[in-house]
Coordinates of C-alpha atoms in Angstrom, one line a residue:
X25 CA 53.4 35.1 -39.6
X26 CA 54.9 31.9 -38.2
X27 CA 57.6 30.0 -40.0
X28 CA 55.4 26.9 -40.4
X29 CA 52.6 28.9 -42.0
X30 CA 54.9 29.7 -44.9
X31 CA 56.1 26.2 -45.4
X32 CA 59.5 24.6 -45.5
X33 CA 62.5 25.6 -47.5
X34 CA 65.2 22.8 -47.7
X35 CA 68.8 23.5 -48.6
X36 CA 70.6 20.4 -49.7
X37 CA 74.3 21.0 -49.0
X38 CA 75.9 24.3 -49.9
X39 CA 79.2 26.0 -50.4
X40 CA 81.8 25.9 -47.6
X41 CA 81.8 29.6 -47.1
X42 CA 79.8 32.5 -45.5
X43 CA 77.9 32.9 -48.7
X44 CA 76.9 29.2 -48.7
X45 CA 74.9 29.7 -45.5
X46 CA 73.2 32.9 -46.4
X47 CA 70.3 31.4 -48.4
X48 CA 69.2 29.9 -45.0
X49 CA 69.2 33.3 -43.5
X50 CA 67.3 34.8 -46.4
X51 CA 64.6 32.0 -46.3
X52 CA 64.2 32.4 -42.6
X53 CA 63.8 36.2 -43.0
X54 CA 61.0 35.5 -45.5
X55 CA 59.2 33.4 -42.8
X56 CA 60.1 29.9 -44.0
X57 CA 60.9 27.0 -41.8
X58 CA 64.4 26.3 -42.8
X59 CA 66.0 22.8 -43.1
X60 CA 69.6 22.0 -43.9
X61 CA 70.3 18.5 -45.2
X62 CA 73.9 17.4 -45.2
X63 CA 75.9 14.2 -44.9
X64 CA 78.3 16.1 -42.6
X65 CA 76.5 19.2 -41.1
X66 CA 79.5 20.1 -38.9
X67 CA 81.6 20.8 -41.9
X68 CA 79.9 24.2 -42.1
X69 CA 80.6 25.2 -38.6
X70 CA 84.1 26.4 -39.5
X71 CA 82.9 29.4 -41.5
X72 CA 82.7 32.6 -39.6
X73 CA 78.9 33.2 -39.8
X74 CA 78.0 29.6 -38.9
X75 CA 77.3 30.3 -35.2
X76 CA 74.8 33.0 -36.1
X77 CA 73.1 31.1 -38.9
X78 CA 72.8 27.9 -37.0
X79 CA 71.5 29.6 -33.9
X80 CA 69.0 32.0 -35.5
X81 CA 68.1 30.8 -39.0
X82 CA 68.2 27.0 -39.2
X83 CA 65.2 25.3 -37.8
X84 CA 66.1 21.7 -38.5
X85 CA 69.3 19.9 -39.5
X86 CA 68.9 16.5 -41.2
X87 CA 71.9 14.3 -41.5
X88 CA 71.4 12.0 -44.5
X89 CA 73.1 10.7 -47.7
X90 CA 72.9 13.9 -49.7
X91 CA 74.7 12.1 -52.6
X92 CA 71.5 10.0 -53.1
X93 CA 68.3 11.3 -54.6
X94 CA 66.3 8.6 -52.9
X95 CA 67.8 9.4 -49.5
X96 CA 67.0 13.2 -49.9
X97 CA 63.5 12.4 -51.0
X98 CA 63.0 10.1 -48.0
X99 CA 64.2 12.8 -45.7
X100 CA 61.9 15.4 -47.1
X101 CA 58.9 13.1 -47.6
X102 CA 57.3 13.9 -44.1
X103 CA 57.3 17.6 -44.9
X104 CA 55.8 16.9 -48.3
X105 CA 53.1 14.6 -46.8
X106 CA 52.1 17.3 -44.4
X107 CA 51.8 19.7 -47.4
X108 CA 54.5 22.0 -46.0
X109 CA 57.4 21.4 -48.4
X110 CA 57.6 24.7 -50.4
X111 CA 61.0 24.4 -52.0
X112 CA 64.3 22.7 -52.2
X113 CA 67.6 24.3 -53.4
X114 CA 71.3 24.2 -53.3
X115 CA 74.1 26.6 -54.2
X116 CA 76.9 24.1 -54.7
X117 CA 77.6 22.4 -58.0
X118 CA 78.1 19.0 -56.4
X119 CA 74.4 18.7 -55.5
X120 CA 72.8 20.6 -58.4
X121 CA 71.6 17.5 -60.3
X122 CA 70.5 15.8 -57.1
X123 CA 68.4 18.7 -56.1
X124 CA 66.9 19.1 -59.6
X125 CA 65.8 15.4 -59.5
X126 CA 64.3 15.9 -56.0
X127 CA 62.4 19.0 -57.0
X128 CA 61.1 17.2 -60.1
X129 CA 59.8 14.3 -58.0
X130 CA 58.0 16.6 -55.6
X131 CA 56.7 18.8 -58.4
X132 CA 58.6 21.8 -57.0
X133 CA 60.2 24.7 -59.0
X134 CA 63.7 24.0 -60.1
X135 CA 66.2 23.5 -62.9
X136 CA 65.5 20.6 -65.2
X137 CA 67.5 17.5 -64.3
X138 CA 69.2 17.4 -67.7
X139 CA 70.2 21.1 -67.6
X140 CA 71.6 20.5 -64.1
X141 CA 73.7 17.6 -65.3
X142 CA 75.0 19.7 -68.2
X143 CA 76.0 22.5 -65.9
X144 CA 77.5 20.1 -63.3
X145 CA 79.7 18.2 -65.7
X146 CA 82.3 20.1 -67.6
X147 CA 82.5 17.5 -70.4
X148 CA 78.7 17.6 -71.0
X149 CA 78.7 21.4 -70.9
X150 CA 81.4 21.7 -73.5
X151 CA 79.8 19.1 -75.7
X152 CA 76.5 21.0 -75.5
X153 CA 78.1 24.3 -76.3
X154 CA 80.2 22.9 -79.1
X155 CA 77.1 21.4 -80.7
X156 CA 75.3 24.7 -80.5
X157 CA 78.3 26.6 -82.1
X158 CA 79.2 28.4 -78.8
X159 CA 82.9 29.1 -78.5
X160 CA 84.7 26.9 -76.0
X161 CA 88.3 25.9 -75.7
X162 CA 89.5 22.8 -77.5
X163 CA 88.9 19.8 -75.2
X164 CA 89.3 16.1 -74.9
X165 CA 88.4 13.5 -72.3
X166 CA 91.6 11.6 -71.8
X167 CA 91.2 8.1 -70.4
X168 CA 94.9 7.0 -70.5
X169 CA 98.3 8.7 -70.1
X170 CA 99.0 8.3 -73.8
X171 CA 95.6 9.8 -74.6
X172 CA 96.3 12.8 -72.4
X173 CA 99.7 13.4 -74.0
X174 CA 98.2 13.1 -77.5
X175 CA 95.6 15.7 -76.6
X176 CA 98.2 18.0 -75.2
X177 CA 100.2 17.7 -78.3
X178 CA 97.2 18.6 -80.4
X179 CA 96.2 21.6 -78.3
X180 CA 99.8 22.8 -77.8
X181 CA 101.7 23.8 -74.6
X182 CA 100.9 25.0 -72.1
X183 CA 97.5 23.2 -71.8
X184 CA 95.1 22.8 -69.0
X185 CA 94.3 19.5 -67.2
X186 CA 91.3 19.3 -64.9
X187 CA 88.8 17.0 -63.3
X188 CA 85.3 17.1 -64.9
X189 CA 83.1 17.3 -61.8
X190 CA 84.9 19.4 -59.2
X191 CA 84.3 23.0 -58.1
X192 CA 86.3 25.9 -56.6
X193 CA 89.2 25.3 -59.1
X194 CA 90.1 22.0 -57.4
X195 CA 92.6 20.1 -59.5
X196 CA 92.8 22.6 -62.3
X197 CA 96.4 22.8 -63.5
X198 CA 98.3 24.7 -66.2
X199 CA 100.8 22.2 -67.7
X200 CA 103.7 23.7 -69.7
X201 CA 105.4 20.3 -70.4
X202 CA 104.5 16.6 -71.1
X203 CA 105.8 15.7 -67.6
X204 CA 103.3 18.2 -66.1
X205 CA 100.5 16.7 -68.1
X206 CA 101.4 13.2 -66.9
X207 CA 101.6 14.4 -63.3
X208 CA 98.2 16.2 -63.4
X209 CA 96.5 13.3 -65.3
X210 CA 97.8 10.7 -62.8
X211 CA 96.7 12.8 -59.8
X212 CA 93.2 13.3 -61.2
X213 CA 92.6 9.8 -62.5
X214 CA 93.9 8.2 -59.3
X215 CA 91.0 9.8 -57.3
X216 CA 87.7 7.9 -57.9
X217 CA 85.6 10.4 -55.9
X218 CA 85.4 14.2 -55.8
X219 CA 85.6 16.6 -52.9
X220 CA 82.1 15.7 -51.7
X221 CA 82.5 11.9 -52.1
X222 CA 80.7 11.5 -55.4
X223 CA 82.0 9.3 -58.2
X224 CA 84.2 11.1 -60.7
X225 CA 84.2 10.5 -64.5
X226 CA 87.1 8.3 -65.5
X227 CA 90.2 10.1 -66.7
X228 CA 90.7 13.9 -67.0
X229 CA 89.8 16.8 -69.2
X230 CA 92.7 18.1 -71.3
X231 CA 92.0 21.5 -72.8
X232 CA 93.5 24.3 -74.9
X233 CA 94.8 27.1 -72.7
X234 CA 93.0 30.3 -73.2
X235 CA 95.3 33.3 -72.8
X236 CA 93.3 36.3 -71.6
X237 CA 91.4 37.8 -68.7
X238 CA 88.4 36.3 -67.0
X239 CA 84.9 37.7 -66.2
X240 CA 81.6 36.2 -65.2
X241 CA 78.1 37.0 -66.3
X242 CA 75.4 36.9 -63.7
X243 CA 71.8 36.4 -64.7
X244 CA 68.5 35.1 -63.4
X245 CA 65.7 33.5 -65.5
X246 CA 62.3 34.9 -64.3
X247 CA 59.0 34.1 -65.9
X248 CA 60.8 32.9 -69.0
X249 CA 62.8 36.1 -69.4
X250 CA 66.6 36.2 -68.7
X251 CA 67.6 39.2 -66.7
X252 CA 71.3 39.9 -66.8
X253 CA 72.4 41.6 -63.6
X254 CA 75.8 42.5 -64.9
X255 CA 79.4 41.4 -65.6
X256 CA 81.9 40.6 -62.8
X257 CA 85.7 41.2 -63.3
X258 CA 87.6 38.3 -61.8
X259 CA 91.2 38.3 -60.5
X260 CA 93.1 35.0 -60.7
X261 CA 96.2 33.9 -58.9
X262 CA 99.5 32.8 -60.3
X263 CA 100.0 29.6 -62.3
X264 CA 100.0 26.6 -62.3
X265 CA 96.6 26.9 -60.4
X266 CA 93.6 29.1 -61.2
X267 CA 92.6 30.4 -57.8
X268 CA 90.1 33.2 -57.6
X269 CA 91.8 36.1 -55.8
X270 CA 89.1 38.7 -56.1
X271 CA 85.9 39.9 -57.8
X272 CA 84.7 43.3 -58.8
X273 CA 81.1 44.3 -59.7
X274 CA 80.1 45.9 -62.0
X275 CA 82.9 45.3 -64.5
X276 CA 85.3 48.1 -65.5
X277 CA 85.4 46.8 -69.1
X278 CA 84.1 48.7 -72.1
X279 CA 80.5 48.4 -73.1
X280 CA 81.3 46.5 -76.3
X281 CA 83.4 43.8 -74.4
X282 CA 80.7 43.4 -71.8
X283 CA 78.0 43.0 -74.5
X284 CA 80.1 40.4 -76.3
X285 CA 80.6 38.4 -73.1
X286 CA 76.9 38.7 -72.1
X287 CA 75.7 37.6 -75.6
X288 CA 78.1 34.5 -75.5
X289 CA 77.0 33.6 -71.9
X290 CA 73.3 33.7 -72.9
X291 CA 73.9 31.5 -75.9
X292 CA 75.8 29.1 -73.6
X293 CA 72.9 28.9 -71.2
X294 CA 70.5 28.2 -74.0
X295 CA 72.9 25.5 -75.3
X296 CA 72.9 23.6 -71.9
X297 CA 69.2 24.0 -71.5
X298 CA 69.3 26.3 -68.5
X299 CA 65.6 26.9 -67.7
X300 CA 65.3 28.1 -64.2
X301 CA 66.7 30.5 -61.7
X302 CA 70.2 32.0 -61.3
X303 CA 73.2 31.3 -63.5
X304 CA 76.9 32.2 -63.2
X305 CA 78.8 31.9 -66.5
X306 CA 82.6 32.3 -66.6
X307 CA 84.1 33.7 -69.8
X308 CA 87.7 34.2 -70.9
X309 CA 88.4 37.2 -73.1
X310 CA 91.1 36.3 -75.6
X311 CA 92.7 38.0 -78.6
X312 CA 90.2 36.0 -80.7
X313 CA 87.2 37.1 -78.7
X314 CA 85.4 35.7 -75.7
X315 CA 85.3 32.0 -75.0
X316 CA 83.2 30.0 -72.5
X317 CA 85.1 28.6 -69.5
X318 CA 82.3 27.4 -67.2
X319 CA 78.4 27.4 -67.1
X320 CA 77.1 27.1 -63.6
X321 CA 73.4 26.7 -63.0
X322 CA 73.3 28.5 -59.7
X323 CA 74.0 31.8 -58.0
X324 CA 77.6 33.0 -58.2
X325 CA 79.8 31.9 -55.2
X326 CA 82.5 33.6 -53.2
X327 CA 81.4 37.2 -52.3
X328 CA 79.8 38.0 -55.7
X329 CA 76.2 38.0 -54.3
X330 CA 77.3 40.5 -51.7
X331 CA 79.0 42.7 -54.3
X332 CA 75.8 42.6 -56.4
X333 CA 73.7 43.6 -53.3
X334 CA 76.0 46.5 -52.4
X335 CA 76.2 47.7 -56.0
X336 CA 72.5 47.4 -57.0
X337 CA 70.4 46.6 -54.0
X338 CA 69.4 43.2 -55.3
X339 CA 69.4 40.6 -52.5
X340 CA 70.0 37.6 -54.8
X341 CA 69.8 35.0 -52.1
X342 CA 66.3 36.2 -51.1
X343 CA 65.1 36.4 -54.7
X344 CA 66.3 32.9 -55.5
X345 CA 64.5 31.5 -52.4
X346 CA 61.4 33.2 -53.8
X347 CA 61.8 31.5 -57.2
X348 CA 62.4 28.1 -55.6
X349 CA 59.2 28.5 -53.6
X350 CA 57.1 29.4 -56.6
X351 CA 57.1 33.2 -56.1
X352 CA 58.3 35.9 -58.5
X353 CA 61.7 37.5 -57.9
X354 CA 62.1 41.2 -57.7
X355 CA 65.4 42.2 -59.4
X356 CA 64.8 45.9 -59.4
X357 CA 68.0 47.9 -59.0
X358 CA 67.5 50.4 -56.2
X359 CA 70.9 52.2 -56.5
X360 CA 74.0 52.2 -58.6
X361 CA 77.4 51.8 -56.8
X362 CA 80.3 49.4 -57.0
X363 CA 81.9 46.8 -54.8
X364 CA 85.1 44.7 -54.9
X365 CA 86.4 41.7 -52.9
X366 CA 90.0 40.6 -52.6
X367 CA 91.2 37.3 -51.0
X368 CA 94.1 36.6 -48.7
X369 CA 96.5 33.7 -49.4
X370 CA 99.6 32.4 -47.7
X371 CA 102.9 32.8 -49.6
X372 CA 104.2 29.6 -48.2
X373 CA 103.2 26.5 -46.2
X374 CA 103.4 26.5 -42.4
X375 CA 101.5 26.7 -39.1
X376 CA 99.6 30.0 -38.9
X377 CA 100.2 32.0 -35.8
X378 CA 98.0 35.0 -36.6
X379 CA 97.0 37.5 -39.2
X380 CA 98.1 41.0 -38.4
X381 CA 96.6 44.2 -39.8
X382 CA 92.9 43.5 -39.4
X383 CA 92.2 46.8 -37.6
X384 CA 94.3 48.7 -40.2
X385 CA 92.3 47.1 -43.1
X386 CA 89.0 48.2 -41.5
X387 CA 90.2 51.7 -41.3
X388 CA 90.4 52.0 -45.1
X389 CA 87.4 54.2 -46.3
X390 CA 84.6 52.1 -47.8
X391 CA 85.8 48.7 -46.3
X392 CA 82.7 47.0 -45.0
X393 CA 84.0 43.6 -44.2
X394 CA 87.2 41.9 -43.2
X395 CA 86.7 38.2 -42.6
X396 CA 89.3 35.7 -41.6
X397 CA 88.6 32.1 -42.4
X398 CA 92.0 30.7 -41.1
X399 CA 92.7 30.5 -37.4
X400 CA 95.9 30.2 -35.3
X401 CA 97.3 26.7 -35.4
X402 CA 95.9 26.0 -38.9
X403 CA 98.2 24.4 -41.4
X404 CA 98.2 26.7 -44.4
X405 CA 99.8 26.7 -47.8
X406 CA 100.0 28.7 -51.0
X407 CA 96.5 28.5 -52.6
X408 CA 96.0 25.6 -55.0
X409 CA 92.2 26.0 -54.9
X410 CA 89.7 28.4 -53.5
X411 CA 89.5 26.2 -50.4
X412 CA 93.1 27.3 -49.4
X413 CA 92.3 31.0 -49.0
X414 CA 92.8 32.6 -45.6
X415 CA 90.1 35.3 -45.7
X416 CA 88.8 38.2 -47.6
X417 CA 88.0 41.9 -47.6
X418 CA 85.0 43.7 -49.3
X419 CA 85.0 47.4 -50.1
X420 CA 82.3 49.7 -51.7
X421 CA 82.5 53.0 -53.5
X422 CA 80.6 55.1 -56.0
X423 CA 82.8 54.0 -58.8
X424 CA 84.3 50.6 -59.7
X425 CA 87.9 52.0 -59.7
X426 CA 87.5 53.4 -56.2
X427 CA 86.1 50.2 -54.9
X428 CA 89.0 48.2 -56.4
X429 CA 91.6 50.5 -54.9
X430 CA 90.0 50.4 -51.5
X431 CA 89.8 46.6 -51.5
X432 CA 93.4 46.2 -52.6
X433 CA 94.6 48.7 -50.1
X434 CA 92.7 46.8 -47.3
X435 CA 94.2 43.5 -48.4
X436 CA 97.7 45.0 -48.3
X437 CA 97.3 45.6 -44.6
X438 CA 96.9 41.9 -43.8
X439 CA 100.0 39.9 -43.0
X440 CA 99.9 36.1 -42.2
X441 CA 102.5 35.3 -39.5
X442 CA 103.8 31.8 -38.8
X443 CA 104.3 30.0 -35.6
X444 CA 107.5 30.4 -33.6
X445 CA 110.5 28.9 -35.4
X446 CA 108.8 29.2 -38.8
X447 CA 110.2 32.3 -40.5
X448 CA 107.6 34.1 -42.6
X449 CA 110.4 35.3 -44.9
X450 CA 111.3 31.8 -46.1

């Protein structure tokens, strides 16, 4: 069957990662004519699978203003007029509301625009959850320095200060003192646009700091029924940032804790009106029970979809393409294993010379991927967001514990080395 006979699947921007490009591969494998819309298509060429994806699985690239609903509609209108536009999707939070609006205009399957806005905006999400009685941290939108300090005093120190419409932990900071709150607030409020050039909400979000460990609940809504795929254990880096340093699926937590987190996540999705497709809900488990951190109306990012596929056989990218093109997703587990990812970060700033130990990492039993996203000559620094990570490893095993040990052992083989004259021991 030719790609044109199955219609067109358009991806409007995506995550800046290997995962971000995989829905295009999945759609092409299903026989769709694939189109990538971006205001800067070359940004994706830095990821390691880009050459393969662009050469084999992207039929058209359209450069347009992807921060504008009207511009995206205009770009896709010719396919719609020809009767070929089968679906439109994104896997990045930045374009979630835009794609929801575009899908609604064309009468295509997708998340409702209001649900997309609620998931995209941390302030709207918290308000919706709070109104529905879903446990979230104490929060306040601060619009002045005095306002930020007053909120911090109310929630107590340390507190968290973050932008309301960023992703990948960009700008999220733990603030142990008033001076830290002021510094974080000034940095966030001084930036009128986000990482993708979209307007930010004024001010910053000041929040109660939740002490505990983090998990995420992965689910898909199919034919009105929410199918929970499982719970992911998340490893975070050191403060003051909240960088994701690894994921493990399925969770090692006890059944009662997993059930509590899942029940809370489902209630949060209902609160924000999530009514279509995949969802990724981040939960902090505290001494007082689980609390909602984020509600994302999309597939999980990083390597979580790969972990799910290795552990269960569910190819989530493919099944989500099916949903966005009006088909029914098949979420049947074909096996029961475990998988874990761990991420490499620099311990200091400098010019990267190379990363040693890749061959050693690949020799660890069960390691199926070692991917380096930083290259010789890159300027690197200790990770302040997920964008600063240097690479990752993925390992599989029959049990979760074995998968974790294999991934951590593989990560331990990798050593970033700095350019001549820059000591890696500084």
